[in-house]
mmCIF file of C-alpha atoms and ligand atoms in Angstrom:
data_model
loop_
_atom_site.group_PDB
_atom_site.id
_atom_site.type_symbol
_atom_site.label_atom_id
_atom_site.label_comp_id
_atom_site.label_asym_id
_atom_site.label_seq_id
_atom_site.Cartn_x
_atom_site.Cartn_y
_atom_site.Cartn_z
ATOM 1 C CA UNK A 1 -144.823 -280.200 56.793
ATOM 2 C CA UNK A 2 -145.468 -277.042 58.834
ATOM 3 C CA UNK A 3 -142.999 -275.013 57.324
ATOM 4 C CA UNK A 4 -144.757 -275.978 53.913
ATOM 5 C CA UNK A 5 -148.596 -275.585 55.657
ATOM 6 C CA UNK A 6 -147.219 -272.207 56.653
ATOM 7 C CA UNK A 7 -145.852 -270.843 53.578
ATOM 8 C CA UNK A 8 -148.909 -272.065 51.459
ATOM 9 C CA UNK A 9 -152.048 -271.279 53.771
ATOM 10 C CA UNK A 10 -150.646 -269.017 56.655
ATOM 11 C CA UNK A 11 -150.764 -265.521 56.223
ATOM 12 C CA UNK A 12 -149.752 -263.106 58.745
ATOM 13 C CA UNK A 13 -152.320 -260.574 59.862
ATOM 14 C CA UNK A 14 -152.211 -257.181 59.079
ATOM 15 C CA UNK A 15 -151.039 -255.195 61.859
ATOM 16 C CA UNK A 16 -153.116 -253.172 63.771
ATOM 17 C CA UNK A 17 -152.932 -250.692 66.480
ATOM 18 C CA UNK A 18 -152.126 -247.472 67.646
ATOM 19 C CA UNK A 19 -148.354 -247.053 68.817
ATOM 20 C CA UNK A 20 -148.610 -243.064 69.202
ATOM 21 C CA UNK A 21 -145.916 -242.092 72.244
ATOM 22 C CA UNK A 22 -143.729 -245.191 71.737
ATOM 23 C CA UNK A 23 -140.154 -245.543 70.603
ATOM 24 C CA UNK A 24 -139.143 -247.886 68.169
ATOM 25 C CA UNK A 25 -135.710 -249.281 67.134
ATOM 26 C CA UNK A 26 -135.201 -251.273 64.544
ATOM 27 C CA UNK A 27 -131.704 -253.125 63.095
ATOM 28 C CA UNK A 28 -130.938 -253.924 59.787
ATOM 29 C CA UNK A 29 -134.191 -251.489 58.375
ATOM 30 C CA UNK A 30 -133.081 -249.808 55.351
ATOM 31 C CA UNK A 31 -133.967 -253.240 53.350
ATOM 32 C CA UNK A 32 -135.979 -256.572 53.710
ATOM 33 C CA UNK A 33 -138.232 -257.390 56.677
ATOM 34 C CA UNK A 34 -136.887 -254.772 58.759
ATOM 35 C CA UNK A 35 -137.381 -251.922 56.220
ATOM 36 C CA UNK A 36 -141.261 -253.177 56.133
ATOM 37 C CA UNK A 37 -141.319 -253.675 59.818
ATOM 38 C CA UNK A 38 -140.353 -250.073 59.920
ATOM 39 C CA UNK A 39 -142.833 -249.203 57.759
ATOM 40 C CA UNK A 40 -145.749 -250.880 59.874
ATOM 41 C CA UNK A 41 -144.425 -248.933 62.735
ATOM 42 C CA UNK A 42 -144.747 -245.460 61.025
ATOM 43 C CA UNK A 43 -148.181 -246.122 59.804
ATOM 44 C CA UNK A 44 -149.050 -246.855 62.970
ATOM 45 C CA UNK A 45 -148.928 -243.495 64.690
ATOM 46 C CA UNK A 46 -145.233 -244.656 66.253
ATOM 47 C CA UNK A 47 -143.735 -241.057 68.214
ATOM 48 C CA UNK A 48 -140.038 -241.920 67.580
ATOM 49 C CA UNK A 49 -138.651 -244.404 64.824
ATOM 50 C CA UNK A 50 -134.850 -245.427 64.923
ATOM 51 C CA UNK A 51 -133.883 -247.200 61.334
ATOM 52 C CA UNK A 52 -130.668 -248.784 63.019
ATOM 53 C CA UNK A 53 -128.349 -249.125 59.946
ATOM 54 C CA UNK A 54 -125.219 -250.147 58.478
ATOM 55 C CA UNK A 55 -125.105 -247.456 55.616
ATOM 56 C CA UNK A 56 -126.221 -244.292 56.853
ATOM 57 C CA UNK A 57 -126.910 -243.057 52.601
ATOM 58 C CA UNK A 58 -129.231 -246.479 52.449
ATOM 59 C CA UNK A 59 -131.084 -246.009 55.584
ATOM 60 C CA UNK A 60 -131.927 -242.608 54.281
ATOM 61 C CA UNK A 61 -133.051 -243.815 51.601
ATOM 62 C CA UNK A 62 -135.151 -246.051 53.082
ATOM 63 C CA UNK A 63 -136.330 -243.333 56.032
ATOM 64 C CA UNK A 64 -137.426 -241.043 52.984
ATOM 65 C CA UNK A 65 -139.371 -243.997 51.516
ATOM 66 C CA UNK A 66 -141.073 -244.767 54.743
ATOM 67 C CA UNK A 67 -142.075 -241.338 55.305
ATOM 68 C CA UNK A 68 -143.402 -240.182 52.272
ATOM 69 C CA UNK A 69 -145.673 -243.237 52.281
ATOM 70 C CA UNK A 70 -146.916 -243.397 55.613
ATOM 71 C CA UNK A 71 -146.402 -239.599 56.424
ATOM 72 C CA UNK A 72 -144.524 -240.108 59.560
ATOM 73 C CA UNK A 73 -143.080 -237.279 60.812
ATOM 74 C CA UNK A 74 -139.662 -238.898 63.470
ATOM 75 C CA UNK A 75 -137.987 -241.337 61.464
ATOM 76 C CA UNK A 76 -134.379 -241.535 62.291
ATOM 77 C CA UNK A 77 -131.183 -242.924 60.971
ATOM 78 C CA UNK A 78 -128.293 -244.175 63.601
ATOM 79 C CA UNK A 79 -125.328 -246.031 62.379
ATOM 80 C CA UNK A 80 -124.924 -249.409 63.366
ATOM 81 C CA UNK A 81 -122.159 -251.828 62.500
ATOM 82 C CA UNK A 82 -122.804 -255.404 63.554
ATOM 83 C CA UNK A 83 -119.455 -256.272 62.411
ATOM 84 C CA UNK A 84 -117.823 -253.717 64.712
ATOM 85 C CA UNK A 85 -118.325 -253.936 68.821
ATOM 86 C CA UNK A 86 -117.315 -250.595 69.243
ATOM 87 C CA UNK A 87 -119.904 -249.407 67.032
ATOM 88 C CA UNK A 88 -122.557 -251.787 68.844
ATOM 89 C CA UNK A 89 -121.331 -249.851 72.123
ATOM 90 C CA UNK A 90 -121.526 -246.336 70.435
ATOM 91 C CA UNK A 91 -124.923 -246.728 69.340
ATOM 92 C CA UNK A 92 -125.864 -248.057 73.175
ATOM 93 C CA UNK A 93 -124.072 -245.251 74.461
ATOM 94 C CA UNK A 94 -126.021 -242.866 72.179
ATOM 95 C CA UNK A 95 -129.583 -244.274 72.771
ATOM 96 C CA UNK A 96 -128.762 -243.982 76.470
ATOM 97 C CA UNK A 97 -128.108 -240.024 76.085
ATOM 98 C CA UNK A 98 -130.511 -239.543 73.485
ATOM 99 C CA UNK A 99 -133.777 -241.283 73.657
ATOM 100 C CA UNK A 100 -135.951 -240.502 76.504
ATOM 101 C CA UNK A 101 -137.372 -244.022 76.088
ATOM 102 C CA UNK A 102 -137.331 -247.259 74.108
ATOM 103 C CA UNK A 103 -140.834 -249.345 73.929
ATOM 104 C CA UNK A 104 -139.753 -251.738 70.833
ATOM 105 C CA UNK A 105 -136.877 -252.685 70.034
ATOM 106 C CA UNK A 106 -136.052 -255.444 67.327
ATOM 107 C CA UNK A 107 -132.890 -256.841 66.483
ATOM 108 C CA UNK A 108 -133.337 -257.820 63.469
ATOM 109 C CA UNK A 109 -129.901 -257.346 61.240
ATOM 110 C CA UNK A 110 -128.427 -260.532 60.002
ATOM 111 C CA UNK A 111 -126.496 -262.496 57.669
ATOM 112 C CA UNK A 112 -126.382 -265.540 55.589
ATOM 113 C CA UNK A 113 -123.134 -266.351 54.487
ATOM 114 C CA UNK A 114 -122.432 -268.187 51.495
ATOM 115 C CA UNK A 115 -118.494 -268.646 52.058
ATOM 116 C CA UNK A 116 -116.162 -269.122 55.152
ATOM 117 C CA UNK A 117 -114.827 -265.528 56.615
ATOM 118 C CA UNK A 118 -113.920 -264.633 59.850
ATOM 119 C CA UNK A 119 -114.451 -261.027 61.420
ATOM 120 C CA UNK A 120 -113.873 -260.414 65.371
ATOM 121 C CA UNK A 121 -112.717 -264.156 65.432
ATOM 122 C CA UNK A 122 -115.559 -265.792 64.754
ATOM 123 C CA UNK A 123 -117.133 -266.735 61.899
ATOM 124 C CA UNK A 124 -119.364 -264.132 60.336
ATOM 125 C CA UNK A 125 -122.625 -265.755 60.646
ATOM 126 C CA UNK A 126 -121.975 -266.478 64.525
ATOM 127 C CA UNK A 127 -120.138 -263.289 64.980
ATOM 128 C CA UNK A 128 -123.557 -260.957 63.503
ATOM 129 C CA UNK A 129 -126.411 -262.970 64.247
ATOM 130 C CA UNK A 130 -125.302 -264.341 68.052
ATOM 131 C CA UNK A 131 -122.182 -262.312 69.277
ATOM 132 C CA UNK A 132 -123.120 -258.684 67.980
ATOM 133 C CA UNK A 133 -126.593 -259.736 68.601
ATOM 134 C CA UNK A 134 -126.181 -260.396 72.638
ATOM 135 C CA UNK A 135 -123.797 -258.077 72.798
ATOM 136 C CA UNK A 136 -126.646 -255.651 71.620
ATOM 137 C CA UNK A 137 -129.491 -257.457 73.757
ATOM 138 C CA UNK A 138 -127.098 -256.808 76.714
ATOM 139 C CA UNK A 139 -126.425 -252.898 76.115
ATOM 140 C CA UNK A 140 -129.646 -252.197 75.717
ATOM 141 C CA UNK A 141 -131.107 -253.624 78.834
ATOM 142 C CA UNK A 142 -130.163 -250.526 81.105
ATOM 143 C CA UNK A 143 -132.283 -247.947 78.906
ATOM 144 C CA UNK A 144 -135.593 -250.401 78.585
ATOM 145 C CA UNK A 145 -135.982 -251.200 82.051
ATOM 146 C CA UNK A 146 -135.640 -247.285 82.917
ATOM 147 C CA UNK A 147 -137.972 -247.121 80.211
ATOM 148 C CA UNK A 148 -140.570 -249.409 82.105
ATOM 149 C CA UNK A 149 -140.054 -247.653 85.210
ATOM 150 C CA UNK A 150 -140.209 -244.349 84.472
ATOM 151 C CA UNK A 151 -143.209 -244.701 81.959
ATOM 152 C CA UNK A 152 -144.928 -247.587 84.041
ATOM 153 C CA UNK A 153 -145.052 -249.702 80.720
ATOM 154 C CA UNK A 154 -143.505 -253.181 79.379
ATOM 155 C CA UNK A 155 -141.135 -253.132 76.597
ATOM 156 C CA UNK A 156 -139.931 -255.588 74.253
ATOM 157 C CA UNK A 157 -136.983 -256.828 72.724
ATOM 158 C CA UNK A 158 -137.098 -259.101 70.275
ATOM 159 C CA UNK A 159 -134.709 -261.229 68.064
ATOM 160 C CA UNK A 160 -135.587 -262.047 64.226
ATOM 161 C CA UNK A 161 -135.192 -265.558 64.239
ATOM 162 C CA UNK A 162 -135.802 -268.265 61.938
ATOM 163 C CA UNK A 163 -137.157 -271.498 61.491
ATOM 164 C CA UNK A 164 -134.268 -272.929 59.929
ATOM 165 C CA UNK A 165 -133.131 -273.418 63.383
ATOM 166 C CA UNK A 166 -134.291 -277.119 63.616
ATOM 167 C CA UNK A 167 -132.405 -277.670 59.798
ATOM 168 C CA UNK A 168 -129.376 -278.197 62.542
ATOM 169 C CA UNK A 169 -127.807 -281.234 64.704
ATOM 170 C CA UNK A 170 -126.020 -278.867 66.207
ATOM 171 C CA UNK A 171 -122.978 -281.166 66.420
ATOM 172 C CA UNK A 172 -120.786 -278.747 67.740
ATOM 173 C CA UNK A 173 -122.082 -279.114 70.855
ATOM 174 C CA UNK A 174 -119.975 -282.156 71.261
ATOM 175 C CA UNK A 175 -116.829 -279.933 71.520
ATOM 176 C CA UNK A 176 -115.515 -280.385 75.107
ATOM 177 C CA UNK A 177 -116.783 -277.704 77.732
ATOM 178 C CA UNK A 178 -116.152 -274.138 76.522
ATOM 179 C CA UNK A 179 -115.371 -275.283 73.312
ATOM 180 C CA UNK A 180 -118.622 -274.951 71.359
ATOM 181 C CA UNK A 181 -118.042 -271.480 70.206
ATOM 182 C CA UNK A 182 -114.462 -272.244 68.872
ATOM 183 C CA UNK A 183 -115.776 -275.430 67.336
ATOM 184 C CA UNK A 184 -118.921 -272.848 65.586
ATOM 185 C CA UNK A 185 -116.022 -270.929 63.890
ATOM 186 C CA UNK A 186 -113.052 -273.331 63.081
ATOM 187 C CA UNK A 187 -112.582 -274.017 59.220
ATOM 188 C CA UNK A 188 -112.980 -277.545 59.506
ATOM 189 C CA UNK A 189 -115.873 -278.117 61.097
ATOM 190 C CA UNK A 190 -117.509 -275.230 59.413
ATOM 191 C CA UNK A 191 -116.326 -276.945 55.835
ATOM 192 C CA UNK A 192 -117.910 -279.666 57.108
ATOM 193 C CA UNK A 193 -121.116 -278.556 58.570
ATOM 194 C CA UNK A 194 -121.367 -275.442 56.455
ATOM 195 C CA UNK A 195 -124.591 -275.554 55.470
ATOM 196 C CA UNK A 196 -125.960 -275.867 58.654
ATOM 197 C CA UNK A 197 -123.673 -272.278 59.280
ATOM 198 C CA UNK A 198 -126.838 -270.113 59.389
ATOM 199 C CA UNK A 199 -129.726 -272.667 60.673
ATOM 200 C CA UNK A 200 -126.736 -272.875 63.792
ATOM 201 C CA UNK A 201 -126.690 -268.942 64.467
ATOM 202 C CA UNK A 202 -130.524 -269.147 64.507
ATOM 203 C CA UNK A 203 -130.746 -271.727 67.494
ATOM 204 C CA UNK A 204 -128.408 -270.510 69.173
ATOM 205 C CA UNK A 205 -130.443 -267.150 68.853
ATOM 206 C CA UNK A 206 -133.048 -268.969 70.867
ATOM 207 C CA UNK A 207 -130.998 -271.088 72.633
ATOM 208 C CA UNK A 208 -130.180 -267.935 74.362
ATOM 209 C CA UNK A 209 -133.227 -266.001 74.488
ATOM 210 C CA UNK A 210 -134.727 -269.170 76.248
ATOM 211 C CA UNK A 211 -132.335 -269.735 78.375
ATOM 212 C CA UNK A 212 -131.915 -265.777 79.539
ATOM 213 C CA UNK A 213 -136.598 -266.205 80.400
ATOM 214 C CA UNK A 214 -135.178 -268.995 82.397
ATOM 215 C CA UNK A 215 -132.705 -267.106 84.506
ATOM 216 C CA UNK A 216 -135.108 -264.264 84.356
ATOM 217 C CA UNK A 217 -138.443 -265.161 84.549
ATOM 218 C CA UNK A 218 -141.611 -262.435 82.952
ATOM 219 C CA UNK A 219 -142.565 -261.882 86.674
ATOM 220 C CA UNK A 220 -138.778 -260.690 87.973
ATOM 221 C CA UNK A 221 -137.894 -258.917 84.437
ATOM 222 C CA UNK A 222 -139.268 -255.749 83.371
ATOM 223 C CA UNK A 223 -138.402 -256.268 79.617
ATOM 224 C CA UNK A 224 -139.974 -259.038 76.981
ATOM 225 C CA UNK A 225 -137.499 -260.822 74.879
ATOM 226 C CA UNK A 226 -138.611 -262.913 72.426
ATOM 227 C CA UNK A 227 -137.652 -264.734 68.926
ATOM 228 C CA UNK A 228 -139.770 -264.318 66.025
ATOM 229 C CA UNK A 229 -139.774 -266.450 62.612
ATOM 230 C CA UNK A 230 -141.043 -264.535 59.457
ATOM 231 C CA UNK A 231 -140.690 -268.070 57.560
ATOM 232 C CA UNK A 232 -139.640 -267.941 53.990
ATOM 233 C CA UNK A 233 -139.554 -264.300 52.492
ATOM 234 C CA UNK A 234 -138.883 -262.217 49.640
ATOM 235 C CA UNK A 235 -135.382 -259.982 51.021
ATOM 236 C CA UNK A 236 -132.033 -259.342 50.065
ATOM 237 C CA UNK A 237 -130.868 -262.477 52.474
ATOM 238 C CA UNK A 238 -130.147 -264.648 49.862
ATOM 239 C CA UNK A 239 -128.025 -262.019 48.109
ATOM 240 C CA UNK A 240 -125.205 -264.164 47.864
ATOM 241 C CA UNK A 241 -126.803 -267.584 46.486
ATOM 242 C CA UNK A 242 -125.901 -268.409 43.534
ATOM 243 C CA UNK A 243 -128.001 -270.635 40.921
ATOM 244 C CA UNK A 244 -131.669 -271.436 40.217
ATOM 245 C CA UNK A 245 -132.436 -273.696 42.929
ATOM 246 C CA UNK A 246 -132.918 -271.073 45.740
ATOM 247 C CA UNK A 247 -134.813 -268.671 43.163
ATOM 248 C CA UNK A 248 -137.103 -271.376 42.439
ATOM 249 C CA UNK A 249 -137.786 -272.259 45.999
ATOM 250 C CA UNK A 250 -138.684 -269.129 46.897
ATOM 251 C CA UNK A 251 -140.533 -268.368 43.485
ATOM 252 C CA UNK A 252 -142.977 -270.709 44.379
ATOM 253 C CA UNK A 253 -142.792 -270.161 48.373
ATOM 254 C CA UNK A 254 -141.469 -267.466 49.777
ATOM 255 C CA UNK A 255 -143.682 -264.590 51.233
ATOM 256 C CA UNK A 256 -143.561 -260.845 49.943
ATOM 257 C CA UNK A 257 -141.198 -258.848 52.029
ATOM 258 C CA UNK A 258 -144.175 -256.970 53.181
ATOM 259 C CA UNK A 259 -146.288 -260.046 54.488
ATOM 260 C CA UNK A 260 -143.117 -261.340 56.312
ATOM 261 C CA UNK A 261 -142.671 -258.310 57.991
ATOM 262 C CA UNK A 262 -145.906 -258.802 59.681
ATOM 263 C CA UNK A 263 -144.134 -261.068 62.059
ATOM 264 C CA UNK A 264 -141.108 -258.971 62.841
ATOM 265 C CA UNK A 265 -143.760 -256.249 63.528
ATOM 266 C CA UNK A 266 -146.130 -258.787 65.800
ATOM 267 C CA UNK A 267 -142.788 -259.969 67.717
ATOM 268 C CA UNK A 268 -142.101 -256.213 68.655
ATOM 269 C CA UNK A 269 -145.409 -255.384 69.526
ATOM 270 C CA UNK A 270 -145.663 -258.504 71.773
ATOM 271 C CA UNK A 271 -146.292 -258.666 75.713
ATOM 272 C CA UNK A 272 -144.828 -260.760 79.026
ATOM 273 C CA UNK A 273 -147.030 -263.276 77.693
ATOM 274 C CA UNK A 274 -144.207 -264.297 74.732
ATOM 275 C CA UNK A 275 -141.245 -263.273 77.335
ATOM 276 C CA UNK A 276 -138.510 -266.470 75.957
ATOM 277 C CA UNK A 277 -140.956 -267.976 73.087
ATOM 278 C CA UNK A 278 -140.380 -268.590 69.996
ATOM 279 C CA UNK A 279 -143.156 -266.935 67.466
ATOM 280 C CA UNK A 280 -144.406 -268.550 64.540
ATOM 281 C CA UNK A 281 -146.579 -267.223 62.603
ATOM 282 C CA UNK A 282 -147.411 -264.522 65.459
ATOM 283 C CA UNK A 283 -148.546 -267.363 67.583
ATOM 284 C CA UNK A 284 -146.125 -268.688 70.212
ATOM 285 C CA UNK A 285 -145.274 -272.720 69.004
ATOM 286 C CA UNK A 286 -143.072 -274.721 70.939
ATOM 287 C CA UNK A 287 -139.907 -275.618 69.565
ATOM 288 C CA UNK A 288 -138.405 -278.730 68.356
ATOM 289 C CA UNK A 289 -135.322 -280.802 68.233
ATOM 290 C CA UNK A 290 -132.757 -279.533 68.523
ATOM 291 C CA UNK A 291 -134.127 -277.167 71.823
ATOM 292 C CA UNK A 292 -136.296 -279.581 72.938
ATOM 293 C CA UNK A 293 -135.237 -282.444 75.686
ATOM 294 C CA UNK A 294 -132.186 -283.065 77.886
ATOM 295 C CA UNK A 295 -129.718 -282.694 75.677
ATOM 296 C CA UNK A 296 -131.259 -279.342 74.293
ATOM 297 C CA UNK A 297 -131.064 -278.069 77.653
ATOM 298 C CA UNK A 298 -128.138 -278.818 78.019
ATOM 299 C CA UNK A 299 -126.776 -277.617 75.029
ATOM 300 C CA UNK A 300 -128.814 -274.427 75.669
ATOM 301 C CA UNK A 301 -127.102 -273.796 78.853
ATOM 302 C CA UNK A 302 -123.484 -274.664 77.777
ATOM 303 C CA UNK A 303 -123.584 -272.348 74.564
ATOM 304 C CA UNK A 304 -125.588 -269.387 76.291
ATOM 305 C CA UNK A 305 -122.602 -269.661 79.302
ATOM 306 C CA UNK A 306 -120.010 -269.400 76.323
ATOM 307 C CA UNK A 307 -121.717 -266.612 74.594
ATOM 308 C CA UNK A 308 -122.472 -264.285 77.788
ATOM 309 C CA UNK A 309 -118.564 -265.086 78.884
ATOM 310 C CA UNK A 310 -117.690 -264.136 75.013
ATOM 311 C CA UNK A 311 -119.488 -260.751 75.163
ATOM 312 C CA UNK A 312 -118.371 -260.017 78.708
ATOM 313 C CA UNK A 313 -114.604 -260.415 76.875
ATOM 314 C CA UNK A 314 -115.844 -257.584 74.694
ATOM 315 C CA UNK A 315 -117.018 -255.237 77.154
ATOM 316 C CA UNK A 316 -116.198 -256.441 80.771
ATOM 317 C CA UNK A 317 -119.942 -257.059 82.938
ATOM 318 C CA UNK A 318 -122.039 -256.490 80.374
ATOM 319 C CA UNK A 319 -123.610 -259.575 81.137
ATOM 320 C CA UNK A 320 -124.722 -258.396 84.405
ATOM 321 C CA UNK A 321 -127.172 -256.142 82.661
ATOM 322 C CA UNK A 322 -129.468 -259.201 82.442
ATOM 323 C CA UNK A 323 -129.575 -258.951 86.104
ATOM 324 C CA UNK A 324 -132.000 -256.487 86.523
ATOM 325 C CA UNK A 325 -135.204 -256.240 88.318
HETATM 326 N N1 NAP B 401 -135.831 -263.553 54.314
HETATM 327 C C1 NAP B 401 -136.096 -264.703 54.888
HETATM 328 O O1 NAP B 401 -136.584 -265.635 54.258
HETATM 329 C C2 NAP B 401 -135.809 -264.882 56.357
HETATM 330 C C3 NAP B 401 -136.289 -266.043 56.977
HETATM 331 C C4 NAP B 401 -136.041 -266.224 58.334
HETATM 332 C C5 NAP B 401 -135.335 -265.267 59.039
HETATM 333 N N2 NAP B 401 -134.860 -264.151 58.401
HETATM 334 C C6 NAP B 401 -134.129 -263.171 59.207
HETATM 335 O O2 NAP B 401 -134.697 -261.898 58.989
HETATM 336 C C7 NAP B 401 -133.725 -260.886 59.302
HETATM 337 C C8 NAP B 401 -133.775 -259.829 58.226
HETATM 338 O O3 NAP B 401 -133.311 -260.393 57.028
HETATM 339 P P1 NAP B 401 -133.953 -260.064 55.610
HETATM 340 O O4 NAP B 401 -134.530 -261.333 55.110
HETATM 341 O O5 NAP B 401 -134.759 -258.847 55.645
HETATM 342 O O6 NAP B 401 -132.593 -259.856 54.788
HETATM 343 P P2 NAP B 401 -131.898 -258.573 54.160
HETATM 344 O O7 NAP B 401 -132.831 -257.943 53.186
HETATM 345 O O8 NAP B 401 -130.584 -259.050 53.685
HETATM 346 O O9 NAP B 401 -131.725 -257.601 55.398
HETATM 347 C C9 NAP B 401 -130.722 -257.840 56.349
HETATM 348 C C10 NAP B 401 -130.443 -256.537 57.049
HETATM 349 O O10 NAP B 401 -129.387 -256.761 57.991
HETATM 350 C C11 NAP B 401 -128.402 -255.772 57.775
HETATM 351 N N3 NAP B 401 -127.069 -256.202 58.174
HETATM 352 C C12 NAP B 401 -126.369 -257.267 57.753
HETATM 353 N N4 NAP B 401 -125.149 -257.265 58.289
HETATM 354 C C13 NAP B 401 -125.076 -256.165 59.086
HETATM 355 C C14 NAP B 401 -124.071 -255.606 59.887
HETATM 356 N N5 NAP B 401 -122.850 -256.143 59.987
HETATM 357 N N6 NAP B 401 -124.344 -254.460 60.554
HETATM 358 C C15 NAP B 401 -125.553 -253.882 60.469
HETATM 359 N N7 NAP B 401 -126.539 -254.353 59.687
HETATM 360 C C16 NAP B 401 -126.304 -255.489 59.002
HETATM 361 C C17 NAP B 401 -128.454 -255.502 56.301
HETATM 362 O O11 NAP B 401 -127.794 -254.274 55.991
HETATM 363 P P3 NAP B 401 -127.139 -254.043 54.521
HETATM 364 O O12 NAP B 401 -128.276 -253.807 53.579
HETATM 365 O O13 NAP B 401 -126.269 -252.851 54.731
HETATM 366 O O14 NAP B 401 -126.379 -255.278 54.192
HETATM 367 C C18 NAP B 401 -129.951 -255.455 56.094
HETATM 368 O O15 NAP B 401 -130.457 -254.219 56.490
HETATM 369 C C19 NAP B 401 -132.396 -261.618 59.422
HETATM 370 O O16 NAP B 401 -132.073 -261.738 60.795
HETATM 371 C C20 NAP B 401 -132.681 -262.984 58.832
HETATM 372 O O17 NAP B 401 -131.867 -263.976 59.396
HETATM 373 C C21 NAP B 401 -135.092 -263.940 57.080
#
């Protein structure tokens, strides 16, 4: 019933502000919700605007879209591949050297799969929206704390989630300890459970951004993380879905791509106040099942072990970035 509430009655406000002298990175912005996000920002007075994106060619076509309507004058394009670690490193590496400072940054690139493939050895939907995703969280700690210490201000990460995490069981989280994230990407279970594939990668999104305000608390951790959902939108997501049903659904549903983006924008522009909360129509809500109780805690702190030990694989201690004060 809220989901429905939401899409019929709830619309996002407008954003507001004034965001001259802050730097703003956004993933997966040369279409969709991140694109518009992007475009909020730029309107907005934003100094410095990074479209993080796959396709160089389409994020310039979507930087000269954003500037010719909102006049902004530092809209950049850096290549990121989700689906390549090295690349996730490479663009770290670069913001490091490059940007004096990072105030907002959303992670925001994702996928919904509508067949079985496997990249990095996991399954693509766990491999973009929570591996890549971390692995990105992670590498980008270093910059935004010096950011908050050098410029005496608070920035924010934050995660593009979705509501479609409580569409999930999650009954991988049966598997036997350390076995959750094998269990996420073998064929059989995903046959079985494949259409909970995406709602999955989406709690386990904010599995771990709760469970990292947990270990780090606002007070100790000079860097907001949050999870915001921009409920049902207009966007290329659904690129792959075939057949009427989904059109339909989202015909009469779905919010423009511009109204979602509203919430991707509010999550960004969020304080310590949302540090490991889930947004919902830019107001923190409480989650549900499957977070909620005993055996979402413990769920939360058996996958978010798995994934931290999975990215420090990648790129050995990377986890420890988390650590800072
Ligand atoms: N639309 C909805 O109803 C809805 C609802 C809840 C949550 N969300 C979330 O909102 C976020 C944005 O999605 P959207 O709806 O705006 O969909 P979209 O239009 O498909 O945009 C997704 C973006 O992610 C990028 N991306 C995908 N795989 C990537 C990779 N391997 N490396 C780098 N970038 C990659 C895409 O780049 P390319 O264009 O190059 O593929 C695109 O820019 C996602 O995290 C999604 O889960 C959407």
């Amino acid at each position: 019933m809220g989901f429905l509430y939401s899409q019929f009655f709830i619309t996002p406000p407008y954003p507001k502000g004034n965001f001259s002298g802050k730097t703003v990175v956004i993933t997966g912005s040369n279409v969709g919700l991140g694109k518009e996000a992007a475009r909020h920002y730029a309107r907005l007075g934003a100094s410095r605007l990074v479209l993080a994106v796959r396709s160089i060619e389409k994020g310039n076509e979507a930087k000269q879209d954003i500037m010719s309507t909102t006049n902004h004058k530092d809209t950049q394009v850096w290549k990121l591949d989700m689906s390549d670690y090295n690349s996730v490193k490479a663009f770290a590496k670069r913001a490091e050297s490059e940007l004096d400072r990072i105030d907002i940054f959303i992670a925001n690139a994702g996928v919904a799969r509508s067949e079985y493939q496997v990249q990095n050895g996991h399954e693509q939907c766990i491999d973009v929206n929570v591996i890549s995703t971390i692995l990105l969280m992670a590498n980008m700690m270093p910059k935004m704390s010096e950011t908050a210490a050098r410029f005496n201000t608070r920035p924010t990460f934050s995660v593009t989630g979705s509501s479609t995490y409580a569409h999930t069981t999650f009954p991988q989280r049966s598997a036997p300890d350390g076995g959750i994230l094998t269990a996420l990407s073998d064929p059989d279970t995903c046959k079985r459970y494949w259409d909970q594939q995406y709602p999955v990668s989406k709690l386990i999104q904010l599995l771990l951004v709760r469970q990292i305000a947990d270990q780090h608390p606002a007070s100790e951790f000079p860097v907001t993380i949050n999870i915001a959902n921009p409920g049902l939108c207009w966007s290329e997501l659904g690129r792959e879905a075939t057949g009427w049903g989904f059109y339909l659904v989202r015909l009469v549903l779905a919010r423009s791509t511009e109204v979602g983006s509203r919430t991707v924008f509010h999550g960004g522009a969020s304080g310590a106040e949302t540090h490991g909360k889930y947004l919902n129509d830019c107001k923190i809500e409480e989650p549900t099942a499957p977070v909620t109780g005993a055996a979402g805690k413990e769920g939360q702190e058996r996958i978010s072990a798995e994934v931290l030990r999975a990215i420090d694989a990648i790129q050995p201690g990377v986890s420890k970035n988390f650590l800072i004060k």
